[in-house]
PDB file of C-alpha atoms in Angstrom:
ATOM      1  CA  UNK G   1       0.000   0.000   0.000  1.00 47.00           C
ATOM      2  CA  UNK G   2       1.359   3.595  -0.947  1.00 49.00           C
ATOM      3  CA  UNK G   3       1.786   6.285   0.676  1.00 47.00           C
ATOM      4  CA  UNK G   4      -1.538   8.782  -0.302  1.00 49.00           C
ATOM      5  CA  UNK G   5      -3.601   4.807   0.046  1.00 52.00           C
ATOM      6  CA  UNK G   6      -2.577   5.016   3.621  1.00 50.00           C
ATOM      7  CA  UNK G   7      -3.176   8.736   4.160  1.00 48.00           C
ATOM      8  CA  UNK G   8      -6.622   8.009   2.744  1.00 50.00           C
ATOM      9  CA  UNK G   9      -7.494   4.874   5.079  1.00 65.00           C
ATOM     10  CA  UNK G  10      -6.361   7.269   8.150  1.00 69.00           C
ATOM     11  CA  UNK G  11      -8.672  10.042   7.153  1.00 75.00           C
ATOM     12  CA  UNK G  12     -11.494  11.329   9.684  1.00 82.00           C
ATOM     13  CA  UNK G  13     -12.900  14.279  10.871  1.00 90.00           C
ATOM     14  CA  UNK G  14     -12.389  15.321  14.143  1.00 92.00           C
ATOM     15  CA  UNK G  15     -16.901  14.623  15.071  1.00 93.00           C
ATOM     16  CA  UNK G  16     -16.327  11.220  13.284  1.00 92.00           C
ATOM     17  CA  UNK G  17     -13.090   9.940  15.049  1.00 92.00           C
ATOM     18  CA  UNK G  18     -14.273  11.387  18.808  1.00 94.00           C
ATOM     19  CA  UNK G  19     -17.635   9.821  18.268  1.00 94.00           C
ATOM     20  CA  UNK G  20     -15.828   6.453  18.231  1.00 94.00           C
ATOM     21  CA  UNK G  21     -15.585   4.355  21.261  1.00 94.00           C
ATOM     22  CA  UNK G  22     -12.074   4.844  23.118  1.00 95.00           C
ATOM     23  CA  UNK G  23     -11.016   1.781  22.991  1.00 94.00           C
ATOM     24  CA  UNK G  24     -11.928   1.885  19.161  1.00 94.00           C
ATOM     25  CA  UNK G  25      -9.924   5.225  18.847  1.00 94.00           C
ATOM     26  CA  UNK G  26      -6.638   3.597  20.038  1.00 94.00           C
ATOM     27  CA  UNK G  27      -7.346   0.670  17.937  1.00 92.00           C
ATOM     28  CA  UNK G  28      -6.949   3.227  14.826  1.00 92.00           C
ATOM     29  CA  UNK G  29      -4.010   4.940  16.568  1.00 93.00           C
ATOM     30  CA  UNK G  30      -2.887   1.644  16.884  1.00 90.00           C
ATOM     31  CA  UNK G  31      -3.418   0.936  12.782  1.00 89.00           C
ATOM     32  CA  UNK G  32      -2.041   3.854  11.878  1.00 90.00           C
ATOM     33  CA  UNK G  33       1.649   3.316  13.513  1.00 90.00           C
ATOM     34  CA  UNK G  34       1.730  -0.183  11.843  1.00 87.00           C
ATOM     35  CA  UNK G  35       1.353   1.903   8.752  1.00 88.00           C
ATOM     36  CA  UNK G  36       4.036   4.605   9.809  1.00 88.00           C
ATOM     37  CA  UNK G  37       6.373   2.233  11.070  1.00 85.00           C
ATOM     38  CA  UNK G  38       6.252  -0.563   7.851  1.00 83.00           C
ATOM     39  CA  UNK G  39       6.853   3.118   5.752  1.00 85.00           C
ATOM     40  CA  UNK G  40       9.947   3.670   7.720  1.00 83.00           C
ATOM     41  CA  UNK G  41      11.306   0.267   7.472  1.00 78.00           C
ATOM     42  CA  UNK G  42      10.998   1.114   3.607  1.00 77.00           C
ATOM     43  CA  UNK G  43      12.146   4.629   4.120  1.00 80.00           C
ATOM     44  CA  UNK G  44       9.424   6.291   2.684  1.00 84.00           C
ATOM     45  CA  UNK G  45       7.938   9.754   3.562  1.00 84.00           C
ATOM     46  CA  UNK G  46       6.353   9.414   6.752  1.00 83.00           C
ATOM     47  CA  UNK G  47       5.207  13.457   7.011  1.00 88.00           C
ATOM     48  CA  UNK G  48       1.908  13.515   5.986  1.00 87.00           C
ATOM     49  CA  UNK G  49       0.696  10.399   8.493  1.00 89.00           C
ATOM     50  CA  UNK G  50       2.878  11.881  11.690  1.00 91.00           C
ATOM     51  CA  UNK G  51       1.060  14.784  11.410  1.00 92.00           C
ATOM     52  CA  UNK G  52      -1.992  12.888  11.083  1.00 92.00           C
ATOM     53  CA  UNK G  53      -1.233  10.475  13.462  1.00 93.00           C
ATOM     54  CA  UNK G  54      -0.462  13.732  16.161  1.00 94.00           C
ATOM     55  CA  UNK G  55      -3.747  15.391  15.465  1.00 94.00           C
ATOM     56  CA  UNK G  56      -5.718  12.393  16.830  1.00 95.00           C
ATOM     57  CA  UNK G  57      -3.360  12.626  19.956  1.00 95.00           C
ATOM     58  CA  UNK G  58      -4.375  15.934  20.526  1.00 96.00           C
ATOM     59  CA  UNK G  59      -8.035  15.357  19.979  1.00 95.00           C
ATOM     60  CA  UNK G  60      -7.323  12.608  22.624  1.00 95.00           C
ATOM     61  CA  UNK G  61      -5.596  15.067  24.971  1.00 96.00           C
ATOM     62  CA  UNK G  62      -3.072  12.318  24.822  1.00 95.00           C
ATOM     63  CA  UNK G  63       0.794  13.026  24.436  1.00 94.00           C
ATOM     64  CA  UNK G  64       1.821  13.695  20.636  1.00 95.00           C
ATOM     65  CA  UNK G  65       4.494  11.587  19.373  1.00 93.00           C
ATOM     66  CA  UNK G  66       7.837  13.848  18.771  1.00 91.00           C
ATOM     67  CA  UNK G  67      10.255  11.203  17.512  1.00 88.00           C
ATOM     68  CA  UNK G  68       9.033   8.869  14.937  1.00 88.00           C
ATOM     69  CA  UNK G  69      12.349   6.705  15.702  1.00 87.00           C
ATOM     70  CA  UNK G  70      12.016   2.561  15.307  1.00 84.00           C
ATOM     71  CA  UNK G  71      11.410   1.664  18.944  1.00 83.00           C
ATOM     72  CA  UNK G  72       9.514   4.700  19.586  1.00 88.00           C
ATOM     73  CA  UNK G  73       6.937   3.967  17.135  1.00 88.00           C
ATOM     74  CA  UNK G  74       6.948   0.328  18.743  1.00 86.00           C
ATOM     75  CA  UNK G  75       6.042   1.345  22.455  1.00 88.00           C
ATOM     76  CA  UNK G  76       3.571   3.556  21.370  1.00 91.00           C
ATOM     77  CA  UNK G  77       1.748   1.314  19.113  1.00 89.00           C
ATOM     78  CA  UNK G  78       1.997  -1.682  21.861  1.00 88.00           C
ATOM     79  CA  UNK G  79       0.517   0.757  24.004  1.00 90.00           C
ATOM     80  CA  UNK G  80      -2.466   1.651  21.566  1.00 91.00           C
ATOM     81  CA  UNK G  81      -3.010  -1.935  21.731  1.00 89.00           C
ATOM     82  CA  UNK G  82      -3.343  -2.298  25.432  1.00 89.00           C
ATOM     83  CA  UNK G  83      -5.498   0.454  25.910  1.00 91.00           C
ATOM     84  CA  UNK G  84      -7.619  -0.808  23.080  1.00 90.00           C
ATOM     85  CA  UNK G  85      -7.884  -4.053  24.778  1.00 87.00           C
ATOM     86  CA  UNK G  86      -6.272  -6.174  22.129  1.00 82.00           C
ATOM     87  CA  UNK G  87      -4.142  -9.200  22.358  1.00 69.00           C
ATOM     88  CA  UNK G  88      -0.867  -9.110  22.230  1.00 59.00           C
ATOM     89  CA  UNK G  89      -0.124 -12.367  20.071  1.00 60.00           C
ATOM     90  CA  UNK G  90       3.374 -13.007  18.500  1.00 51.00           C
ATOM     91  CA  UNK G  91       1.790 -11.973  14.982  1.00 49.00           C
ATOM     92  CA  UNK G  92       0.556  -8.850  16.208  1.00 58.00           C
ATOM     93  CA  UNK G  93       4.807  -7.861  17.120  1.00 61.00           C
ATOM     94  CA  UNK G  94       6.094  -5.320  14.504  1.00 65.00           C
ATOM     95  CA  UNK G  95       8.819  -6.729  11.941  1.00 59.00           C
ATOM     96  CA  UNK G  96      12.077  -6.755  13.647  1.00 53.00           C
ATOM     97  CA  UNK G  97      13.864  -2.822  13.428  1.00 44.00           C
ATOM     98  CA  UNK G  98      17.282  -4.692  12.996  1.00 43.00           C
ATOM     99  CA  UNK G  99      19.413  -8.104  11.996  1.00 47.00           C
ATOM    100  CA  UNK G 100      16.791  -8.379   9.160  1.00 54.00           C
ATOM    101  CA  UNK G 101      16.389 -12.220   8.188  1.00 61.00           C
ATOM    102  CA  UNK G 102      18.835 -13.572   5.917  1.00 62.00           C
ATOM    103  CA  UNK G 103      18.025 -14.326   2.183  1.00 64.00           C
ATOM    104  CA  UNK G 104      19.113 -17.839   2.409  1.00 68.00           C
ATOM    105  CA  UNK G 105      19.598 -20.280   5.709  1.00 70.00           C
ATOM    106  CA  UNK G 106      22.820 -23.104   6.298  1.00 84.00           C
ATOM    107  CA  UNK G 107      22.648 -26.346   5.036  1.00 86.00           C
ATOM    108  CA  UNK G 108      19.206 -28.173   6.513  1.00 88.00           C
ATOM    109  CA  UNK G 109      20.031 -31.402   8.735  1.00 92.00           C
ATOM    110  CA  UNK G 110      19.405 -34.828   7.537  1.00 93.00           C
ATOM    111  CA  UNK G 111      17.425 -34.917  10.802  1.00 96.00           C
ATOM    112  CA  UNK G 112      13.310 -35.464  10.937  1.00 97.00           C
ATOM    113  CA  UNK G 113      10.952 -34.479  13.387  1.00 97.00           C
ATOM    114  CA  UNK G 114       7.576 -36.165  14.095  1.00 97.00           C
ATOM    115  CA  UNK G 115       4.451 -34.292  15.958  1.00 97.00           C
ATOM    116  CA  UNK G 116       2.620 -37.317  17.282  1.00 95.00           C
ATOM    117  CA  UNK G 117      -0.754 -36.110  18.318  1.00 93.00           C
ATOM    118  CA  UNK G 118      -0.039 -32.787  18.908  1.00 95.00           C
ATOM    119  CA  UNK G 119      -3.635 -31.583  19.062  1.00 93.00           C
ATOM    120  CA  UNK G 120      -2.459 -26.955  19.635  1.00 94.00           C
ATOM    121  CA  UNK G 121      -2.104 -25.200  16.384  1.00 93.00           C
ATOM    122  CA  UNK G 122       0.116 -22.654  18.859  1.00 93.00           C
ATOM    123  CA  UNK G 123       2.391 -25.277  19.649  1.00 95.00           C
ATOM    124  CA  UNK G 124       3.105 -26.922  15.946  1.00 96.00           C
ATOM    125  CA  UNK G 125       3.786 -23.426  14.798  1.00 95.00           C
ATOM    126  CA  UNK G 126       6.270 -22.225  17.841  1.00 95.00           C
ATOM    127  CA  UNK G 127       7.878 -26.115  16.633  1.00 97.00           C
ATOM    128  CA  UNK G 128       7.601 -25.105  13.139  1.00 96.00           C
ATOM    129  CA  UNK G 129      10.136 -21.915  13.928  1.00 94.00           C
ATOM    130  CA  UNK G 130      12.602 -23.635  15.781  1.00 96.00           C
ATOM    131  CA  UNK G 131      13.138 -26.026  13.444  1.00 96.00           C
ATOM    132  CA  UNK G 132      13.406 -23.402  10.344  1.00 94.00           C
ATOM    133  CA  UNK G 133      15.324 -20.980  12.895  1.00 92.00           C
ATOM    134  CA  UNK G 134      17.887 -24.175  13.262  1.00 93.00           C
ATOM    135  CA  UNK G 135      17.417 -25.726  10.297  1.00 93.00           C
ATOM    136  CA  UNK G 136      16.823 -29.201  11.974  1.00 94.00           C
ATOM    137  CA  UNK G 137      15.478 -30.425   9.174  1.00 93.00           C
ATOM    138  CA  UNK G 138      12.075 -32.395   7.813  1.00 96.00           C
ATOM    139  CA  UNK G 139       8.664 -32.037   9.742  1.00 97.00           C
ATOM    140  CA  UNK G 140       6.140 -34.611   9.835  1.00 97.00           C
ATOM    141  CA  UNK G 141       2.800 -34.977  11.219  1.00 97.00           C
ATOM    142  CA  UNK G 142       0.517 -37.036  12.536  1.00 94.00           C
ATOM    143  CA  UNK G 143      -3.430 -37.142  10.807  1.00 90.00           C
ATOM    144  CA  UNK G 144      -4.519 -35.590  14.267  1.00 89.00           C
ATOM    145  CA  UNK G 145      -1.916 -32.683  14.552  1.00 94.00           C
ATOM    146  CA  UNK G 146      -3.113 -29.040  12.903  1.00 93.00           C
ATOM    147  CA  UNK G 147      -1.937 -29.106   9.629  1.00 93.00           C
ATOM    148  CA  UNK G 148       1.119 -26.446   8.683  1.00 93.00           C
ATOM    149  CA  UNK G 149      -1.629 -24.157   6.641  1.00 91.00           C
ATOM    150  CA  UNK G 150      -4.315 -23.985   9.556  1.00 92.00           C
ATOM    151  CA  UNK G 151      -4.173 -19.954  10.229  1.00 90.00           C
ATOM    152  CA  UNK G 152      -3.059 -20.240  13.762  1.00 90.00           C
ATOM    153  CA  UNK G 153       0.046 -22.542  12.502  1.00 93.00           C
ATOM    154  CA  UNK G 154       1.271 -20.146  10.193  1.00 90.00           C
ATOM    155  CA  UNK G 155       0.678 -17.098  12.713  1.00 87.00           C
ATOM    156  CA  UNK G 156       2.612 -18.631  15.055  1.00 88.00           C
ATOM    157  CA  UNK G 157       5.733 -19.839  13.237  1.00 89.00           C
ATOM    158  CA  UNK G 158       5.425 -16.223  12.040  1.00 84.00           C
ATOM    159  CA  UNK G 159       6.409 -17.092   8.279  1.00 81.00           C
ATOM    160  CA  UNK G 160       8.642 -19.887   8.675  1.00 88.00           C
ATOM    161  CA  UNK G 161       6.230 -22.283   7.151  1.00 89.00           C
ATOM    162  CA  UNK G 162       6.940 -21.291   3.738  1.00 88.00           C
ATOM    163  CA  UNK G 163      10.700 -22.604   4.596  1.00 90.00           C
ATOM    164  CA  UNK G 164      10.414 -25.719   5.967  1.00 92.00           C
ATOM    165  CA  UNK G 165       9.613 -29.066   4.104  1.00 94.00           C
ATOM    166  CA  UNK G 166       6.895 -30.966   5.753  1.00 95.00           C
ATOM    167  CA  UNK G 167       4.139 -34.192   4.914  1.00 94.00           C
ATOM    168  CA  UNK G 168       1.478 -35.517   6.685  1.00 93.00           C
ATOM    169  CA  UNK G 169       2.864 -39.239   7.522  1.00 89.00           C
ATOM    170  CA  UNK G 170       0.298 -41.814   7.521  1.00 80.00           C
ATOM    171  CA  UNK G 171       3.261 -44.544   8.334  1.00 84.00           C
ATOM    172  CA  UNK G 172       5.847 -44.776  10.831  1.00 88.00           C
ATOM    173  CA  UNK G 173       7.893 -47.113   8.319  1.00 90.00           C
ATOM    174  CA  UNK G 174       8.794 -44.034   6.707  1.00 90.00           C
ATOM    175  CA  UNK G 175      10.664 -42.538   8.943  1.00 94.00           C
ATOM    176  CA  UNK G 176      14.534 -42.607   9.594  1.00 94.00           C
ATOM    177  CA  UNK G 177      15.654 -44.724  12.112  1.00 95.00           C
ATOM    178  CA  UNK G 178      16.634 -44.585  15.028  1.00 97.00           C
ATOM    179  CA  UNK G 179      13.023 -42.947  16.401  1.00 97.00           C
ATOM    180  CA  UNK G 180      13.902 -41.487  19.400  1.00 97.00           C
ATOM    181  CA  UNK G 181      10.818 -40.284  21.521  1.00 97.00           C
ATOM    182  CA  UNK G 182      10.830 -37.280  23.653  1.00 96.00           C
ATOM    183  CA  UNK G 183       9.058 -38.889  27.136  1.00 93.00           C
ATOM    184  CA  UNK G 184       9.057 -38.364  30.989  1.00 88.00           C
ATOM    185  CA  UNK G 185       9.670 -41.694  31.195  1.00 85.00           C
ATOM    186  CA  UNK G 186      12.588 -42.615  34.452  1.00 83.00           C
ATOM    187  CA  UNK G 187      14.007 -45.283  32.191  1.00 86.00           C
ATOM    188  CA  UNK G 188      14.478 -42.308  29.784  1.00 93.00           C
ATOM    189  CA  UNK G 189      17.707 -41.005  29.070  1.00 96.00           C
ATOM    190  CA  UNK G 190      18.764 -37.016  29.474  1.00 95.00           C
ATOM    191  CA  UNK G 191      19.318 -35.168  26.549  1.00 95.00           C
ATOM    192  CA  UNK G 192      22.475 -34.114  27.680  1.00 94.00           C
ATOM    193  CA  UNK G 193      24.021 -37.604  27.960  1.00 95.00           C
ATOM    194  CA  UNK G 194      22.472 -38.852  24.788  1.00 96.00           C
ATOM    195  CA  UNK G 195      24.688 -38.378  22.014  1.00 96.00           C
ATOM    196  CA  UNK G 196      21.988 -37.848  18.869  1.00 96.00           C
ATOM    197  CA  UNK G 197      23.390 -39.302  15.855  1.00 96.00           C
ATOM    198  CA  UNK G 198      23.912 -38.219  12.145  1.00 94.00           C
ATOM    199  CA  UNK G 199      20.398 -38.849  11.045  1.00 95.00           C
ATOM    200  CA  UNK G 200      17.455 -40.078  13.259  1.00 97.00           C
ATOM    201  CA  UNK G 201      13.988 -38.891  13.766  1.00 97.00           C
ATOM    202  CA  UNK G 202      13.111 -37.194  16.894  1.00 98.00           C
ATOM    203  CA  UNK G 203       8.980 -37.798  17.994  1.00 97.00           C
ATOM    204  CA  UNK G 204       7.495 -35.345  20.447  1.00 97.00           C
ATOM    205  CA  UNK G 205       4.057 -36.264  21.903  1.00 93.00           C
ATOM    206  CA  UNK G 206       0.148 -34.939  22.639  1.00 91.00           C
ATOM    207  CA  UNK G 207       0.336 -32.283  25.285  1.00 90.00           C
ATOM    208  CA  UNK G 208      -1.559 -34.399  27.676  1.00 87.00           C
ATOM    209  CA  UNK G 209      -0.423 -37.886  27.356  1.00 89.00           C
ATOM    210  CA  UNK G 210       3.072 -37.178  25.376  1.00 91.00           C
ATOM    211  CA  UNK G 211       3.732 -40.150  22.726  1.00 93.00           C
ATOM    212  CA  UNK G 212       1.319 -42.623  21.540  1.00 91.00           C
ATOM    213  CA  UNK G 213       1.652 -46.116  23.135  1.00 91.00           C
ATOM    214  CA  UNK G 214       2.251 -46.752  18.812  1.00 91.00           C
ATOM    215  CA  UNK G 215       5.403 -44.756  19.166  1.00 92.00           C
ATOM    216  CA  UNK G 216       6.393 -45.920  22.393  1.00 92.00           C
ATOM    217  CA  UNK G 217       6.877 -49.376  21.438  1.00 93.00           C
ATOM    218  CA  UNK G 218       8.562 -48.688  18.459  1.00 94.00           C
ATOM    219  CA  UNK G 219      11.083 -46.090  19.342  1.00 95.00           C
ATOM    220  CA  UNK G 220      14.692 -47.378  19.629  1.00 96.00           C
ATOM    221  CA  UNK G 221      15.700 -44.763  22.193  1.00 97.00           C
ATOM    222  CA  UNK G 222      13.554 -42.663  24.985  1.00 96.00           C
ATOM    223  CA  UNK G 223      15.236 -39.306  26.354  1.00 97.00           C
ATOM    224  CA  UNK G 224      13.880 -37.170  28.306  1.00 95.00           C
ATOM    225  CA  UNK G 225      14.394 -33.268  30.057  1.00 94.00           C
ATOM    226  CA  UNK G 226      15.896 -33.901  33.545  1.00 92.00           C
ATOM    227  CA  UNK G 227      13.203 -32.095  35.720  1.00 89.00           C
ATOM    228  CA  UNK G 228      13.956 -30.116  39.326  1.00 88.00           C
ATOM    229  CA  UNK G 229      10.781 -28.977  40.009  1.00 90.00           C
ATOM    230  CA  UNK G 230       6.940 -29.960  41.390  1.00 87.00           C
ATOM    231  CA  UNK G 231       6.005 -30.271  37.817  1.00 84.00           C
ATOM    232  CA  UNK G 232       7.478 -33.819  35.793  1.00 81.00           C
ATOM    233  CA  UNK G 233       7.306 -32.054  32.001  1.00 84.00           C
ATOM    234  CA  UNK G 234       7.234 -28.878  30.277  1.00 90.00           C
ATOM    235  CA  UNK G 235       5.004 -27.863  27.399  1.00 93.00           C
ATOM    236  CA  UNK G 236       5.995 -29.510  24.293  1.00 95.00           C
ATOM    237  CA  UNK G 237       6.846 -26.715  21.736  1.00 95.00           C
ATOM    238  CA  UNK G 238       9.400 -25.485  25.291  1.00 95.00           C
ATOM    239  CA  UNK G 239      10.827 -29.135  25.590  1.00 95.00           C
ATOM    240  CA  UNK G 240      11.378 -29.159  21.902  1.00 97.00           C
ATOM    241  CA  UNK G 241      13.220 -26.066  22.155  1.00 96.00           C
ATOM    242  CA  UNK G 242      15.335 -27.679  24.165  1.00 96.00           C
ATOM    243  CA  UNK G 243      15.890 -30.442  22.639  1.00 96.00           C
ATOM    244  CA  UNK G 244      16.550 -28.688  19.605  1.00 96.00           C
ATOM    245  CA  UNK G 245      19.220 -26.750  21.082  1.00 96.00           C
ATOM    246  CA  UNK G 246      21.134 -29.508  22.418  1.00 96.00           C
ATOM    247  CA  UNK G 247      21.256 -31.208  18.920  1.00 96.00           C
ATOM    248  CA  UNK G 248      22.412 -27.912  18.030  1.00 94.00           C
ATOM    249  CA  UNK G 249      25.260 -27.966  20.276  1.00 94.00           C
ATOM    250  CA  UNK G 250      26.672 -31.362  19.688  1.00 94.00           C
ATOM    251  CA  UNK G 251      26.610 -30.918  15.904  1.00 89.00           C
ATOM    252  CA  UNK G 252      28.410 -27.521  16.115  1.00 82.00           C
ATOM    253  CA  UNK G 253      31.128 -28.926  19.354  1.00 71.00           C
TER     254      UNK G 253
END
């Protein structure tokens, strides 16, 4: 969208924007510094919408906005969010003011990674971006897990989707051995004595019962998160960080 098609969306009168609900006003405020602050990212003229953007704070008796800089834009906006009662979901952030992604990733791991039952869209998605973000390799999923196109996937693994290569598995057979399961199991071993080898598949379970009794009996190797607290697991897409890191680690020691 150009400049004068934002300009345009942003225009009220002062009867028209003070007849609105508050909470509706900031959600406009709020609109409107998405708008300013994706036209600085491209360095584009920002004039005509700060000044815009300042006469709603004053019809607000609210604080005008003197510097338009990156982060300033960024508090402000969260802040038109909270006071319009919005939610404050990972897809709602701004694009990230520095270390812009890269055009092109390393090398992806001959490593695969199967979501048994994993019944939160939330969760495959936060998955979904560690694995791009370490480039673990090839995602696979069970019939019952949220497939990587359902909206709250792709919100959630904010974009990464589109880098990752994924199936929907409908046979365990297919996957590279060893399977090693992700489990709270005591016979379980702790992912920082298990040495993870070349190529294997790593299996993380359903948030409630973790992996199918399927899985269980076929898996060559158990590990587990060594636990110091009340609680015995952590949520899965956390646990898979984890575990994702440590893989990390030995391939890179």
């Amino acid at each position: 969208m150009n400049v004068s098609k934002k300009k345009l969306r942003h225009s009220f009168t002062k009867p028209k924007f003070l007849s609105l609900p508050l909470q509706q006003q900031h959600k406009k405020c709020s609109s409107m510094l998405r708008d300013i602050y994706d036209l600085a990212l491209a360095k584009q003229p920002l004039d005509k919408l700060r000044t815009t953007y300042n006469e709603l704070q004053r019809w607000m008796n609210a604080p005008v906005l003197e510097d338009f800089h990156l982060k300033d834009i960024s508090d402000r906006y969260h802040l038109h969010l909270e006071k319009a009662k919005l939610s404050l979901k990972e897809h709602n952030l701004l694009p990230r003011i520095s270390c812009c992604d890269r055009t092109a990733g390393e090398p992806v791991w001959p490593i695969a990674i199967y979501l048994d039952h994993i019944r939160s869209a939330h969760n495959v998605g936060s998955i979904l971006r560690t694995v791009e973000c370490l480039r673990l390799g090839t995602v696979y999923f069970s019939e019952q897990t949220p497939p990587a196109h359902h909206k709250q996937v792709v919100d959630t693994s904010m974009g990464t989707v589109e880098h990752i290569d994924y199936h929907i598995l409908n046979h365990l057979d297919s996957l590279p051995r060893p399977l090693i399961a992700m489990e709270t199991s005591q016979e379980a071993i702790s992912i920082h004595d298990f040495l993870f080898p070349e190529s294997f598949t790593l299996i993380v379970g359903n948030e409630e019962y973790g992996c199918s009794n399927e899985i269980l009996s076929q898996a060559d190797h158990i590990i587990t998160i060594p636990m110091r607290g009340i609680k015995n697991s952590l949520n899965v897409a956390n646990a898979f960080s984890m575990a994702a890191l440590e893989i990390s680690r030995q391939r890179r020691d």
